[in-house]
Short mmCIF file of C-alpha atoms and ligand atoms in Angstrom, two decimals:
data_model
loop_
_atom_site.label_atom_id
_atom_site.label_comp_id
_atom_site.label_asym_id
_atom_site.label_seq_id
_atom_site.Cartn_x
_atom_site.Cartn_y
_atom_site.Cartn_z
CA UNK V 744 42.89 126.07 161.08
CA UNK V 745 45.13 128.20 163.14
CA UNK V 746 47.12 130.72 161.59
CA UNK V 747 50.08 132.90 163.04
CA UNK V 748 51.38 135.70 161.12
CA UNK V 749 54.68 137.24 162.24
CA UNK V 750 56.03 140.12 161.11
CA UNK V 751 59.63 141.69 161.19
CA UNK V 752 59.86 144.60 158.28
CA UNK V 753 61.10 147.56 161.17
CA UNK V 754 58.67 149.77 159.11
CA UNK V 755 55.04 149.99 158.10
CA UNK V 756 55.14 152.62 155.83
CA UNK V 757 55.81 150.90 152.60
CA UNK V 758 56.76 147.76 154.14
CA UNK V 759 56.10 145.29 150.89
CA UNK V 760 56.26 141.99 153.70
CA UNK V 761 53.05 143.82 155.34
CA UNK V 762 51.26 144.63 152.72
CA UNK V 763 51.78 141.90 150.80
CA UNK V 764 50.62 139.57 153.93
CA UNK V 765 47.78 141.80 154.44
CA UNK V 766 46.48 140.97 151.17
CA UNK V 767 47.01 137.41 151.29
CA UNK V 768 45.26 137.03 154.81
CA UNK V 769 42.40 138.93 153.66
CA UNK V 770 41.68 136.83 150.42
CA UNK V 771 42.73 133.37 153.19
CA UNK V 772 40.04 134.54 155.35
CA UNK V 773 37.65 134.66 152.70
CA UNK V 774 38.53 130.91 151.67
CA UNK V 775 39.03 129.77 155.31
CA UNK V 776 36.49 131.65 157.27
CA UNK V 777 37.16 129.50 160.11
CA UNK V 778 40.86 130.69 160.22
CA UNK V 779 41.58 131.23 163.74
CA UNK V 780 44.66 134.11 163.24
CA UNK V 781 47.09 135.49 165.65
CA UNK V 782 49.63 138.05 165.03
CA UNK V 783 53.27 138.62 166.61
CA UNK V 784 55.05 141.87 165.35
CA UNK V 785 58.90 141.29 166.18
CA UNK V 786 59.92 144.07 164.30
CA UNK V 787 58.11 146.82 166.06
CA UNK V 788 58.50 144.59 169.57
CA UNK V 789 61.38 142.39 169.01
CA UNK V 790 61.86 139.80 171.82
CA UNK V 791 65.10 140.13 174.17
CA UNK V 792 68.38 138.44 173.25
CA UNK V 793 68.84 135.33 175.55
CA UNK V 794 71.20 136.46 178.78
CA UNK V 795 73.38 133.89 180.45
CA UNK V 796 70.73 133.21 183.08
CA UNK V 797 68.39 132.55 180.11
CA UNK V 798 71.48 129.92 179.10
CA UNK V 799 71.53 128.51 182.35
CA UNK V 800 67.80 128.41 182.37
CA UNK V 801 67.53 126.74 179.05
CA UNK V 802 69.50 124.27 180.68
CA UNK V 803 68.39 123.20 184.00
CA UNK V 804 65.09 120.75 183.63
CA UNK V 805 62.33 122.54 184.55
CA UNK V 806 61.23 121.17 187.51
CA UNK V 807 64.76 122.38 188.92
CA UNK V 808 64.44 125.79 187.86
CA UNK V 809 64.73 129.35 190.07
CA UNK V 810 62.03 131.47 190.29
CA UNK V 811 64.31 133.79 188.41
CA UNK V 812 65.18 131.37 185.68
CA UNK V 813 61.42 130.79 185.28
CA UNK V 814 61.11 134.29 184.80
CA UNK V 815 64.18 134.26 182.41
CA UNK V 816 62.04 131.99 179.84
CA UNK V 817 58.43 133.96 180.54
CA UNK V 818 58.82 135.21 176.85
CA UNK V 819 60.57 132.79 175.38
CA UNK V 820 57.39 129.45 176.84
CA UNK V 821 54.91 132.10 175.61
CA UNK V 822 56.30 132.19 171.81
CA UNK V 823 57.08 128.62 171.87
CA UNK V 824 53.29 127.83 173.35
CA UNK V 825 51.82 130.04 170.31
CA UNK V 826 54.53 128.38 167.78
CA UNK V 827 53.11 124.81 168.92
CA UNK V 828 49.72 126.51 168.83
CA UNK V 829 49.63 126.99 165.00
CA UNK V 830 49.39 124.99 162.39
CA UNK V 831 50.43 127.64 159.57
CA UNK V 832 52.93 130.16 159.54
CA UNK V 833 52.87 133.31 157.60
CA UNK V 834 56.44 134.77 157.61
CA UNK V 835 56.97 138.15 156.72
CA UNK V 836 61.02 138.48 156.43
CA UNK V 837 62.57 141.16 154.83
CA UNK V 838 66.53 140.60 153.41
CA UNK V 839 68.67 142.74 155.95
CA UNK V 840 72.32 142.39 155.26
CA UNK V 841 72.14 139.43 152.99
CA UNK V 842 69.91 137.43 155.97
CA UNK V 843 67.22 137.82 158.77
CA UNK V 844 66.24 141.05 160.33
CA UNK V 845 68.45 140.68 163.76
CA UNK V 846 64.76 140.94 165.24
CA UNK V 847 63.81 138.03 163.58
CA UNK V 848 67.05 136.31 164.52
CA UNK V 849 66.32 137.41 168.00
CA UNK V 850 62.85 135.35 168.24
CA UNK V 851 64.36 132.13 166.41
CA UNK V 852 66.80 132.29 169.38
CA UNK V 853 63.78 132.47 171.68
CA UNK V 854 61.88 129.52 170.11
CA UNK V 855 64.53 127.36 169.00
CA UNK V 856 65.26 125.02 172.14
CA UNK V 857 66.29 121.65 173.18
CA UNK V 858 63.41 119.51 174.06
CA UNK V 859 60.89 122.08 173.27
CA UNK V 860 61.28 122.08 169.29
CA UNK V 861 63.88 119.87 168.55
CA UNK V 862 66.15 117.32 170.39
CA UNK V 863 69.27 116.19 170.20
CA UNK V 864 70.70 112.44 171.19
CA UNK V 865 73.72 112.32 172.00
CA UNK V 866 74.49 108.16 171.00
CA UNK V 867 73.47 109.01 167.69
CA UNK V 868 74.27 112.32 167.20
CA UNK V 869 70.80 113.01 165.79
CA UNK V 870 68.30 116.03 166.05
CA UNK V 871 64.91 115.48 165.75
CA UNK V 872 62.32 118.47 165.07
CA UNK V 873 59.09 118.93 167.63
CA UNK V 874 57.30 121.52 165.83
CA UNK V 875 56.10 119.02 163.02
CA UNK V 876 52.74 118.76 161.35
CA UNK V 877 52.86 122.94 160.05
CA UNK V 878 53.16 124.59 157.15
CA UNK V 879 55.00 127.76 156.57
CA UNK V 880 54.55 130.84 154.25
CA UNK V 881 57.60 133.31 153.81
CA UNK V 882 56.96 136.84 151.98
CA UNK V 883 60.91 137.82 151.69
CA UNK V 884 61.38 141.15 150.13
CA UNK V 885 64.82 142.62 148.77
CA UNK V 886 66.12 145.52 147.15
CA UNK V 887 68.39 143.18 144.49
CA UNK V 888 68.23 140.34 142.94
CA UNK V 889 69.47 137.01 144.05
CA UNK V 890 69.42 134.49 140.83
CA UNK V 891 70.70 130.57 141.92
CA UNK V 892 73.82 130.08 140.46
CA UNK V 893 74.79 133.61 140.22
CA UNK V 894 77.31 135.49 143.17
CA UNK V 895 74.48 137.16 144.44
CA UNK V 896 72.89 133.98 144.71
CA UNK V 897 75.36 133.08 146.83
CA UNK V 898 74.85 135.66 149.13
CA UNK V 899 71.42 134.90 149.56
CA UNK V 900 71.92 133.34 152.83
CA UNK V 901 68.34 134.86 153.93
CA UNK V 902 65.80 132.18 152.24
CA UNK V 903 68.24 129.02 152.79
CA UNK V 904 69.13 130.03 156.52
CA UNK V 905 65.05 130.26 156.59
CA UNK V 906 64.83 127.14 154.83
CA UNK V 907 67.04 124.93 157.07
CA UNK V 908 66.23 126.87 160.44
CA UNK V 909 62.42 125.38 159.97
CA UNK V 910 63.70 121.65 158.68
CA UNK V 911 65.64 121.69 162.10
CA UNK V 912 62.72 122.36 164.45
CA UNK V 913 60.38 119.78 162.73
CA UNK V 914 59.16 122.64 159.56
CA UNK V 915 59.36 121.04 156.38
CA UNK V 916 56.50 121.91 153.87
CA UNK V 917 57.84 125.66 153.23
CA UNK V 918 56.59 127.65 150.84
CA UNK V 919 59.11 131.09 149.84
CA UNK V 920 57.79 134.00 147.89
CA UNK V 921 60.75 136.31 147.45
CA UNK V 922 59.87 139.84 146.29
CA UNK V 923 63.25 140.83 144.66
CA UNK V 924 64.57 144.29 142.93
CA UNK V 925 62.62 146.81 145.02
CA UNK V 926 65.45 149.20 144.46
CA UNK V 927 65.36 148.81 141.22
CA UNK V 928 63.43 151.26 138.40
CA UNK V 929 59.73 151.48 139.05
CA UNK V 930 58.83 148.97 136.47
CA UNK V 931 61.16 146.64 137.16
CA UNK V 932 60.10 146.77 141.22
CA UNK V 933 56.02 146.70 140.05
CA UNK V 934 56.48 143.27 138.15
CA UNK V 935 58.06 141.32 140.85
CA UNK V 936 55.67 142.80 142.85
CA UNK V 937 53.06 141.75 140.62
CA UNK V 938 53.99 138.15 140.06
CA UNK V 939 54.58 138.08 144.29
CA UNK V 940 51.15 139.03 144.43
CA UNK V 941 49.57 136.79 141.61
CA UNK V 942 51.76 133.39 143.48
CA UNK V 943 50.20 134.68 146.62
CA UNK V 944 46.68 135.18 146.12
CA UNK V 945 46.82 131.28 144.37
CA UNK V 946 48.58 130.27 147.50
CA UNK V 947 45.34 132.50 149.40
CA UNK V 948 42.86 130.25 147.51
CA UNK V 949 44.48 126.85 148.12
CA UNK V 950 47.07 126.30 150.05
C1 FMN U 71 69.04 147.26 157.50
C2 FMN U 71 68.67 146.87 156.08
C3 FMN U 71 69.50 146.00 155.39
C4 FMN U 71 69.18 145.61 154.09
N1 FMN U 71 69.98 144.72 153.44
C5 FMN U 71 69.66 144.30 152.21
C6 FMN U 71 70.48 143.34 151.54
O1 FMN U 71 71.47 142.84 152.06
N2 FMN U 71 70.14 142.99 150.28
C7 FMN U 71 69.03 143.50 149.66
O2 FMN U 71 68.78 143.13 148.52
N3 FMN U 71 68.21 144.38 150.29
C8 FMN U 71 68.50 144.80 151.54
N4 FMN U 71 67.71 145.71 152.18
C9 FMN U 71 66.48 146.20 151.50
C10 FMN U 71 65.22 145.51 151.99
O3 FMN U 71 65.32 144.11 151.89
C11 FMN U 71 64.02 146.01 151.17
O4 FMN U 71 63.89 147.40 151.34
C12 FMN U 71 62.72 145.32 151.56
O5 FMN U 71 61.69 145.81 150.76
C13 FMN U 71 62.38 145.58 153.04
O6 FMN U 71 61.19 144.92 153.40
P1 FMN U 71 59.85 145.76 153.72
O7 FMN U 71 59.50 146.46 152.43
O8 FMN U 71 58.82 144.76 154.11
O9 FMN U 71 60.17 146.72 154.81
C14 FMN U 71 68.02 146.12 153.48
C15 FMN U 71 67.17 147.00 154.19
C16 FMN U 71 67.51 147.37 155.47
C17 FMN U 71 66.58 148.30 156.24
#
């Protein structure tokens, strides 16, 4: 199995997305031994915004291409190559501003393309996800609380943007651990944390 971990928490020190993925990938190594695992880190190295030759490059078929649009997509093949590459995909995204870290936005903009993970026909008006066959894993930390049906539920535009981002580029078996209330009294914060942790070392063992 192949296994890419990406991370976008801007901090290490006390980041609960890291920590919480380092323990899961430790106990998943011990089940999967075979575990091939690579590891992206777009919070500490975010990949650049797309540019308008980036657009244009996006674009023009490939065999049509510039030397400098080629050069506009360099980052952008590589994360899709190592996207297609895996077959699981441990998320760590942090709530920023009721969504995404930007960072993390930033790399979605990278790897979501026509005819490289989804396409689009125009007589039907139908998209069609490439990047089938995966599973993903989301560790989503926050310092409130974001209960369905409440107005902070609402504003929890973080797990279902996640959600439908993945369906649309071929993702659909996703599995969301939200870590919610880590501003919230020390006790409070350590049971969420704790019943994160207890879903994810289950998930660890069999997933
Ligand atoms: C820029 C920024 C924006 C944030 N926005 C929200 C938010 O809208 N809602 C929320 O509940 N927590 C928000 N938080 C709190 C983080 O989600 C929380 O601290 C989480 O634990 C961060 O993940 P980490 O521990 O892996 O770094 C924000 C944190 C930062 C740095």
């Amino acid at each position: 199995m192949k296994l890419l971990e990406i991370q976008s928490s801007v901090r290490k020190e006390g980041s609960i997305s890291r920590s919480l993925s380092r323990e899961f990938i430790q106990i998943w190594q011990t089940s999967y031994p075979k575990t091939q695992h690579k590891y992206r880190d777009v919070g500490f190295k975010p990949p650049a915004h797309p540019t308008e030759l980036w657009v244009k490059a996006n674009y023009t078929p490939k065999e049509a291409r510039t030397p400098e649009m080629v050069e506009a997509l360099i980052d952008s093949e590589q994360l899709i190559e190592e996207l297609l590459w895996a077959d699981l995909l441990l998320l760590g995204v942090p709530m920023y501003n009721f969504n995404v870290p930007s960072n993390f936005k930033a790399y979605l903009d990278n790897i979501v393309r026509v005819n490289r993970t989804f396409t689009f026909d125009p007589a039907t008006y139908t998209f069609q996800g490439l990047a089938t066959g995966k599973k993903a894993l989301i560790i989503t930390p926050s310092a409130g609380k974001f209960t369905p049906g409440t107005h902070g539920g609402k504003m929890n535009f973080c797990e279902t943007y996640l959600q439908a981002i993945l369906e649309f580029i071929g993702i659909n078996d996703v599995v969301i651990v939200p870590v919610p209330d880590q501003f919230m009294p020390d006790e409070i914060r350590q049971q969420e944390l704790e019943s994160a942790r207890t879903k994810l070392i289950a998930l660890a063992a069999n997933w």
